PDB file of C-alpha atoms in Angstrom:
ATOM      1  CA  MET A   1      19.114 -20.770 -36.673  1.00  0.00           C
ATOM      2  CA  SER A   2      20.860 -17.519 -35.005  1.00  0.00           C
ATOM      3  CA  LYS A   3      19.841 -15.372 -38.270  1.00  0.00           C
ATOM      4  CA  LEU A   4      16.158 -16.905 -37.965  1.00  0.00           C
ATOM      5  CA  LEU A   5      16.189 -16.040 -34.077  1.00  0.00           C
ATOM      6  CA  GLY A   6      17.144 -12.729 -34.935  1.00  0.00           C
ATOM      7  CA  ARG A   7      14.676 -12.057 -37.789  1.00  0.00           C
ATOM      8  CA  ILE A   8      11.813 -13.304 -35.426  1.00  0.00           C
ATOM      9  CA  LEU A   9      13.105 -10.711 -32.864  1.00  0.00           C
ATOM     10  CA  SER A  10      13.330  -7.815 -35.381  1.00  0.00           C
ATOM     11  CA  SER A  11       9.610  -8.342 -36.228  1.00  0.00           C
ATOM     12  CA  ARG A  12       7.185  -5.708 -35.076  1.00  0.00           C
ATOM     13  CA  TRP A  13       4.605  -8.767 -34.820  1.00  0.00           C
ATOM     14  CA  THR A  14       6.780 -10.143 -32.352  1.00  0.00           C
ATOM     15  CA  LYS A  15       6.781  -7.030 -30.003  1.00  0.00           C
ATOM     16  CA  VAL A  16       3.079  -7.056 -30.402  1.00  0.00           C
ATOM     17  CA  ALA A  17       2.704 -10.611 -29.381  1.00  0.00           C
ATOM     18  CA  VAL A  18       5.293 -10.064 -26.267  1.00  0.00           C
ATOM     19  CA  PHE A  19       3.166  -7.200 -25.347  1.00  0.00           C
ATOM     20  CA  ALA A  20      -0.095  -9.007 -25.513  1.00  0.00           C
ATOM     21  CA  LEU A  21       1.602 -12.022 -23.344  1.00  0.00           C
ATOM     22  CA  CYS A  22       2.689  -9.488 -20.677  1.00  0.00           C
ATOM     23  CA  LEU A  23      -1.062  -8.697 -20.298  1.00  0.00           C
ATOM     24  CA  VAL A  24      -2.133 -12.424 -19.892  1.00  0.00           C
ATOM     25  CA  PRO A  25      -1.723 -12.302 -15.857  1.00  0.00           C
ATOM     26  CA  ILE A  26      -4.035  -9.552 -15.544  1.00  0.00           C
ATOM     27  CA  LEU A  27      -6.512 -10.776 -17.915  1.00  0.00           C
ATOM     28  CA  LEU A  28      -6.578 -14.084 -16.147  1.00  0.00           C
ATOM     29  CA  LEU A  29      -7.350 -12.075 -13.167  1.00  0.00           C
ATOM     30  CA  ALA A  30     -10.342 -10.328 -14.861  1.00  0.00           C
ATOM     31  CA  ARG A  31     -12.526 -13.051 -15.181  1.00  0.00           C
ATOM     32  CA  PRO A  32     -12.818 -13.947 -11.157  1.00  0.00           C
ATOM     33  CA  LEU A  33     -12.717 -10.397 -10.563  1.00  0.00           C
ATOM     34  CA  TRP A  34     -15.875  -9.671 -12.694  1.00  0.00           C
ATOM     35  CA  MET A  35     -17.419 -12.728 -10.906  1.00  0.00           C
ATOM     36  CA  LEU A  36     -16.714 -11.469  -7.510  1.00  0.00           C
ATOM     37  CA  ALA A  37     -17.945  -8.163  -8.370  1.00  0.00           C
ATOM     38  CA  THR A  38     -21.400  -9.372 -10.090  1.00  0.00           C
ATOM     39  CA  THR A  39     -22.175 -12.258  -7.656  1.00  0.00           C
ATOM     40  CA  GLY A  40     -20.120 -11.830  -4.518  1.00  0.00           C
ATOM     41  CA  TYR A  41     -18.404 -14.707  -4.795  1.00  0.00           C
ATOM     42  CA  SER A  42     -15.343 -16.193  -6.801  1.00  0.00           C
ATOM     43  CA  PRO A  43     -13.615 -19.455  -5.802  1.00  0.00           C
ATOM     44  CA  ASP A  44     -10.410 -18.508  -7.787  1.00  0.00           C
ATOM     45  CA  LEU A  45      -9.685 -15.585  -5.381  1.00  0.00           C
ATOM     46  CA  THR A  46      -9.882 -18.099  -2.477  1.00  0.00           C
ATOM     47  CA  ALA A  47     -11.633 -16.893   0.688  1.00  0.00           C
ATOM     48  CA  ASN A  48      -9.403 -13.752   1.060  1.00  0.00           C
ATOM     49  CA  PRO A  49      -9.716 -12.145  -2.248  1.00  0.00           C
ATOM     50  CA  ILE A  50      -7.725  -8.952  -1.188  1.00  0.00           C
ATOM     51  CA  GLU A  51      -4.806 -10.940  -0.215  1.00  0.00           C
ATOM     52  CA  TYR A  52      -5.184 -12.964  -2.958  1.00  0.00           C
ATOM     53  CA  ILE A  53      -4.706 -10.150  -5.495  1.00  0.00           C
ATOM     54  CA  THR A  54      -1.700  -8.597  -3.427  1.00  0.00           C
ATOM     55  CA  HIS A  55       0.113 -11.344  -3.555  1.00  0.00           C
ATOM     56  CA  TYR A  56      -0.634 -11.916  -7.493  1.00  0.00           C
ATOM     57  CA  THR A  57       0.432  -9.047  -8.708  1.00  0.00           C
ATOM     58  CA  GLY A  58       3.429  -8.799  -6.189  1.00  0.00           C
ATOM     59  CA  THR A  59       4.560 -12.069  -7.774  1.00  0.00           C
ATOM     60  CA  TRP A  60       4.059 -11.267 -11.316  1.00  0.00           C
ATOM     61  CA  THR A  61       5.987  -7.699 -10.645  1.00  0.00           C
ATOM     62  CA  ILE A  62       9.090  -9.791  -9.347  1.00  0.00           C
ATOM     63  CA  ARG A  63       8.677 -12.041 -12.361  1.00  0.00           C
ATOM     64  CA  PHE A  64       8.771  -9.308 -14.811  1.00  0.00           C
ATOM     65  CA  LEU A  65      11.894  -7.742 -12.871  1.00  0.00           C
ATOM     66  CA  LEU A  66      13.634 -10.918 -13.459  1.00  0.00           C
ATOM     67  CA  ILE A  67      12.736 -11.333 -16.946  1.00  0.00           C
ATOM     68  CA  THR A  68      13.943  -7.742 -17.485  1.00  0.00           C
ATOM     69  CA  LEU A  69      17.155  -8.560 -16.012  1.00  0.00           C
ATOM     70  CA  SER A  70      17.388 -11.721 -18.069  1.00  0.00           C
ATOM     71  CA  VAL A  71      17.599  -9.739 -21.309  1.00  0.00           C
ATOM     72  CA  THR A  72      20.726  -8.630 -21.347  1.00  0.00           C
ATOM     73  CA  PRO A  73      22.527 -12.397 -20.518  1.00  0.00           C
ATOM     74  CA  PHE A  74      20.313 -13.806 -23.315  1.00  0.00           C
ATOM     75  CA  ARG A  75      21.567 -11.019 -25.512  1.00  0.00           C
ATOM     76  CA  LYS A  76      25.167 -11.834 -24.948  1.00  0.00           C
ATOM     77  CA  ILE A  77      25.018 -15.322 -24.391  1.00  0.00           C
ATOM     78  CA  PHE A  78      23.151 -16.069 -27.872  1.00  0.00           C
ATOM     79  CA  ASN A  79      24.262 -13.223 -29.662  1.00  0.00           C
ATOM     80  CA  GLN A  80      21.207 -11.478 -30.154  1.00  0.00           C
ATOM     81  CA  PRO A  81      21.184  -7.441 -29.952  1.00  0.00           C
ATOM     82  CA  LYS A  82      17.889  -7.295 -31.217  1.00  0.00           C
ATOM     83  CA  ILE A  83      16.348  -8.831 -27.886  1.00  0.00           C
ATOM     84  CA  ALA A  84      17.513  -5.346 -26.139  1.00  0.00           C
ATOM     85  CA  ARG A  85      14.678  -3.770 -27.822  1.00  0.00           C
ATOM     86  CA  TYR A  86      11.975  -5.645 -25.510  1.00  0.00           C
ATOM     87  CA  ARG A  87      13.832  -4.565 -22.457  1.00  0.00           C
ATOM     88  CA  ARG A  88      11.957  -1.267 -22.099  1.00  0.00           C
ATOM     89  CA  MET A  89       8.669  -2.941 -22.346  1.00  0.00           C
ATOM     90  CA  LEU A  90       9.476  -5.735 -20.122  1.00  0.00           C
ATOM     91  CA  GLY A  91      10.577  -3.289 -17.371  1.00  0.00           C
ATOM     92  CA  LEU A  92       7.396  -1.198 -17.829  1.00  0.00           C
ATOM     93  CA  PHE A  93       5.320  -4.096 -17.182  1.00  0.00           C
ATOM     94  CA  ALA A  94       7.326  -4.830 -14.166  1.00  0.00           C
ATOM     95  CA  PHE A  95       6.308  -1.031 -12.996  1.00  0.00           C
ATOM     96  CA  PHE A  96       2.698  -1.582 -14.108  1.00  0.00           C
ATOM     97  CA  TYR A  97       2.127  -4.504 -11.996  1.00  0.00           C
ATOM     98  CA  VAL A  98       3.914  -3.186  -9.105  1.00  0.00           C
ATOM     99  CA  CYS A  99       1.483  -0.253  -9.301  1.00  0.00           C
ATOM    100  CA  LEU A 100      -1.358  -2.559  -9.270  1.00  0.00           C
ATOM    101  CA  HIS A 101       0.062  -4.344  -6.421  1.00  0.00           C
ATOM    102  CA  LEU A 102       0.261  -0.855  -4.602  1.00  0.00           C
ATOM    103  CA  LEU A 103      -3.246  -0.001  -5.245  1.00  0.00           C
ATOM    104  CA  THR A 104      -4.487  -3.048  -4.221  1.00  0.00           C
ATOM    105  CA  TRP A 105      -2.956  -2.427  -0.878  1.00  0.00           C
ATOM    106  CA  PHE A 106      -4.081   0.986  -0.821  1.00  0.00           C
ATOM    107  CA  VAL A 107      -7.541   1.035  -1.990  1.00  0.00           C
ATOM    108  CA  LEU A 108      -9.057  -2.230  -1.404  1.00  0.00           C
ATOM    109  CA  ASP A 109      -6.822  -2.812   1.893  1.00  0.00           C
ATOM    110  CA  LYS A 110      -6.270   0.317   3.550  1.00  0.00           C
ATOM    111  CA  PHE A 111      -9.231   2.430   1.911  1.00  0.00           C
ATOM    112  CA  PHE A 112      -7.344   5.348   0.884  1.00  0.00           C
ATOM    113  CA  SER A 113      -5.937   5.762   4.567  1.00  0.00           C
ATOM    114  CA  PHE A 114      -2.889   7.328   4.511  1.00  0.00           C
ATOM    115  CA  PRO A 115      -2.352   7.478   8.160  1.00  0.00           C
ATOM    116  CA  GLU A 116      -3.106   3.610   8.286  1.00  0.00           C
ATOM    117  CA  MET A 117      -0.523   3.098   5.221  1.00  0.00           C
ATOM    118  CA  TRP A 118       2.348   5.377   7.140  1.00  0.00           C
ATOM    119  CA  ALA A 119       1.649   3.306  10.341  1.00  0.00           C
ATOM    120  CA  ASP A 120       2.151   0.185   8.342  1.00  0.00           C
ATOM    121  CA  ILE A 121       5.253   1.473   6.504  1.00  0.00           C
ATOM    122  CA  LEU A 122       6.954   2.620   9.535  1.00  0.00           C
ATOM    123  CA  LYS A 123       5.802  -0.722  11.428  1.00  0.00           C
ATOM    124  CA  ARG A 124       6.442  -3.703   9.334  1.00  0.00           C
ATOM    125  CA  ARG A 125       9.770  -4.167   7.923  1.00  0.00           C
ATOM    126  CA  TYR A 126       8.304  -5.944   4.823  1.00  0.00           C
ATOM    127  CA  ILE A 127       6.189  -3.112   3.561  1.00  0.00           C
ATOM    128  CA  THR A 128       9.137  -0.715   4.502  1.00  0.00           C
ATOM    129  CA  VAL A 129      11.345  -2.780   2.007  1.00  0.00           C
ATOM    130  CA  GLY A 130       8.627  -2.793  -0.592  1.00  0.00           C
ATOM    131  CA  MET A 131       7.885   0.732  -0.474  1.00  0.00           C
ATOM    132  CA  LEU A 132      11.708   1.316  -1.001  1.00  0.00           C
ATOM    133  CA  GLY A 133      11.486  -0.777  -3.907  1.00  0.00           C
ATOM    134  CA  PHE A 134       9.027   1.063  -5.487  1.00  0.00           C
ATOM    135  CA  ALA A 135      10.547   4.239  -4.947  1.00  0.00           C
ATOM    136  CA  MET A 136      13.397   2.904  -6.998  1.00  0.00           C
ATOM    137  CA  LEU A 137      11.287   1.821  -9.603  1.00  0.00           C
ATOM    138  CA  LEU A 138       9.680   5.063 -10.095  1.00  0.00           C
ATOM    139  CA  PRO A 139      12.387   7.010 -11.640  1.00  0.00           C
ATOM    140  CA  LEU A 140      13.201   4.369 -13.824  1.00  0.00           C
ATOM    141  CA  ALA A 141       9.699   4.254 -15.301  1.00  0.00           C
ATOM    142  CA  VAL A 142       9.741   7.829 -15.638  1.00  0.00           C
ATOM    143  CA  THR A 143      13.039   8.067 -17.309  1.00  0.00           C
ATOM    144  CA  SER A 144      12.614   4.970 -19.431  1.00  0.00           C
ATOM    145  CA  THR A 145      11.926   6.870 -22.740  1.00  0.00           C
ATOM    146  CA  ALA A 146      14.625   7.850 -25.467  1.00  0.00           C
ATOM    147  CA  GLY A 147      14.184  11.594 -24.693  1.00  0.00           C
ATOM    148  CA  TRP A 148      15.266  11.085 -21.138  1.00  0.00           C
ATOM    149  CA  VAL A 149      18.384   9.287 -22.316  1.00  0.00           C
ATOM    150  CA  ARG A 150      19.202  12.157 -24.739  1.00  0.00           C
ATOM    151  CA  ARG A 151      18.500  14.762 -21.442  1.00  0.00           C
ATOM    152  CA  MET A 152      20.687  12.847 -19.002  1.00  0.00           C
ATOM    153  CA  GLY A 153      23.530  11.380 -21.364  1.00  0.00           C
ATOM    154  CA  PHE A 154      23.632   7.774 -21.795  1.00  0.00           C
ATOM    155  CA  VAL A 155      26.390   7.300 -18.918  1.00  0.00           C
ATOM    156  CA  GLN A 156      24.060   8.830 -16.268  1.00  0.00           C
ATOM    157  CA  TRP A 157      20.950   7.251 -17.375  1.00  0.00           C
ATOM    158  CA  GLN A 158      22.553   3.843 -17.551  1.00  0.00           C
ATOM    159  CA  ARG A 159      23.667   4.724 -13.834  1.00  0.00           C
ATOM    160  CA  LEU A 160      20.344   5.388 -12.875  1.00  0.00           C
ATOM    161  CA  HIS A 161      18.741   2.392 -14.212  1.00  0.00           C
ATOM    162  CA  ARG A 162      21.326   0.203 -12.180  1.00  0.00           C
ATOM    163  CA  LEU A 163      18.639   0.835  -9.520  1.00  0.00           C
ATOM    164  CA  ILE A 164      16.441  -1.920 -11.065  1.00  0.00           C
ATOM    165  CA  TYR A 165      19.388  -4.430  -9.390  1.00  0.00           C
ATOM    166  CA  PHE A 166      18.391  -3.154  -5.950  1.00  0.00           C
ATOM    167  CA  ALA A 167      14.577  -2.924  -6.573  1.00  0.00           C
ATOM    168  CA  ALA A 168      14.669  -6.667  -7.590  1.00  0.00           C
ATOM    169  CA  LEU A 169      16.605  -7.332  -4.421  1.00  0.00           C
ATOM    170  CA  ALA A 170      14.080  -5.227  -2.223  1.00  0.00           C
ATOM    171  CA  GLY A 171      11.054  -7.287  -4.047  1.00  0.00           C
ATOM    172  CA  VAL A 172      12.495 -10.451  -2.816  1.00  0.00           C
ATOM    173  CA  ILE A 173      13.296  -9.564   0.510  1.00  0.00           C
ATOM    174  CA  HIS A 174       9.742  -8.019   0.585  1.00  0.00           C
ATOM    175  CA  TYR A 175       8.485 -11.422  -0.465  1.00  0.00           C
ATOM    176  CA  TYR A 176      10.737 -13.354   1.987  1.00  0.00           C
ATOM    177  CA  TRP A 177       9.751 -11.282   4.713  1.00  0.00           C
ATOM    178  CA  LEU A 178       5.980 -11.340   3.937  1.00  0.00           C
ATOM    179  CA  VAL A 179       5.550 -14.996   3.781  1.00  0.00           C
ATOM    180  CA  LYS A 180       5.115 -16.908   7.321  1.00  0.00           C
ATOM    181  CA  SER A 181       5.990 -20.528   6.506  1.00  0.00           C
ATOM    182  CA  ASP A 182       6.360 -21.426   3.014  1.00  0.00           C
ATOM    183  CA  VAL A 183       9.360 -19.614   1.514  1.00  0.00           C
ATOM    184  CA  ARG A 184      10.151 -21.901  -1.299  1.00  0.00           C
ATOM    185  CA  LEU A 185       9.072 -19.253  -4.174  1.00  0.00           C
ATOM    186  CA  PRO A 186      10.946 -16.346  -2.247  1.00  0.00           C
ATOM    187  CA  LEU A 187      14.049 -18.575  -2.531  1.00  0.00           C
ATOM    188  CA  LEU A 188      13.429 -19.541  -5.972  1.00  0.00           C
ATOM    189  CA  TYR A 189      13.469 -15.911  -6.933  1.00  0.00           C
ATOM    190  CA  GLY A 190      16.439 -14.988  -4.951  1.00  0.00           C
ATOM    191  CA  GLY A 191      18.409 -17.549  -6.519  1.00  0.00           C
ATOM    192  CA  ILE A 192      17.576 -16.509  -9.985  1.00  0.00           C
ATOM    193  CA  LEU A 193      18.580 -13.064  -8.971  1.00  0.00           C
ATOM    194  CA  THR A 194      21.757 -14.277  -7.566  1.00  0.00           C
ATOM    195  CA  VAL A 195      22.711 -16.206 -10.922  1.00  0.00           C
ATOM    196  CA  LEU A 196      21.708 -12.909 -13.024  1.00  0.00           C
ATOM    197  CA  MET A 197      23.860 -10.791 -10.517  1.00  0.00           C
ATOM    198  CA  LEU A 198      26.630 -13.174 -10.507  1.00  0.00           C
ATOM    199  CA  TYR A 199      26.617 -13.566 -14.344  1.00  0.00           C
ATOM    200  CA  ARG A 200      27.148  -9.622 -14.546  1.00  0.00           C
ATOM    201  CA  ALA A 201      29.899  -9.815 -12.089  1.00  0.00           C
ATOM    202  CA  VAL A 202      31.680 -12.274 -14.097  1.00  0.00           C
ATOM    203  CA  VAL A 203      31.293 -10.254 -17.175  1.00  0.00           C
ATOM    204  CA  TRP A 204      32.377  -7.428 -15.603  1.00  0.00           C
ATOM    205  CA  LEU A 205      35.352  -8.807 -14.112  1.00  0.00           C
ATOM    206  CA  ARG A 206      36.277 -10.214 -17.793  1.00  0.00           C
ATOM    207  CA  SER A 207      36.033  -6.952 -19.469  1.00  0.00           C
ATOM    208  CA  SER A 208      37.833  -4.778 -16.740  1.00  0.00           C
ATOM    209  CA  PRO A 209      41.120  -3.671 -17.630  1.00  0.00           C
ATOM    210  CA  ARG A 210      43.911  -5.950 -16.232  1.00  0.00           C
ATOM    211  CA  PRO A 211      46.948  -3.890 -14.853  1.00  0.00           C
ATOM    212  CA  GLN A 212      50.130  -4.745 -16.889  1.00  0.00           C
ATOM    213  CA  ARG A 213      53.264  -6.382 -15.579  1.00  0.00           C
ATOM    214  CA  ALA A 214      56.123  -4.166 -14.932  1.00  0.00           C
ATOM    215  CA  LYS A 215      59.487  -4.893 -17.204  1.00  0.00           C
ATOM    216  CA  SER A 216      62.912  -5.103 -15.544  1.00  0.00           C
ATOM    217  CA  THR A 217      63.785  -2.575 -18.745  1.00  0.00           C
ATOM    218  CA  SER A 218      63.280   1.091 -18.623  1.00  0.00           C
ATOM    219  CA  PRO A 219      59.908   2.347 -18.571  1.00  0.00           C
ATOM    220  CA  ASN A 220      57.912   3.348 -21.647  1.00  0.00           C
ATOM    221  CA  THR A 221      57.622   7.060 -21.547  1.00  0.00           C
ATOM    222  CA  ALA A 222      54.972   7.024 -24.154  1.00  0.00           C
ATOM    223  CA  TYR A 223      52.567   6.325 -21.418  1.00  0.00           C
ATOM    224  CA  LEU A 224      53.799   9.055 -19.308  1.00  0.00           C
ATOM    225  CA  ARG A 225      52.298  12.922 -19.245  1.00  0.00           C
ATOM    226  CA  ASP A 226      54.243  15.715 -19.840  1.00  0.00           C
TER     227      ASP A 226
END
């Protein structure tokens, strides 16, 4: 079963299929948007289409961030190193949806008004933390290529890309502060993020070197510097 899963994950067609699946959310949004543009009304977008599109793209941003963060636990638990080849694509789709989320707010809600945007960023705390999350995702998207790994060095590149943890947290807080009454979804996403981070903490603690117990005999000078 493990070998079969490995072969499936290694196939380029699987990667094509995953790419197509990642486009499904925006394709599902295209039809009601087209109806709204041509007829002026689309029941799927509710009475407030701008708010619906903003929430829709924001929710999928958080989902893709959580899916991206799930790659490493899946790889280690099921011993499937090939799944790591999907992580970059999933992370870039998270950035794609957060860009749509930001553009919806900037273009449809604020009508390209930078002063209004800046006022909202300073006034509304959920927008402040949301913009902070976007600012953290931006360098991750820019440096996602293999060329940037070579330029920065893997260790420095890996440290930078740990910003995804804080970006995901900012996204959950942004969502929690945005909703006024029903906080079930933000709490659900927050719970998933907590589990993913606890898993990483446990793995890190288990892999960290443990100090050796001091022996009553004379010390081993082989470990001492000259």
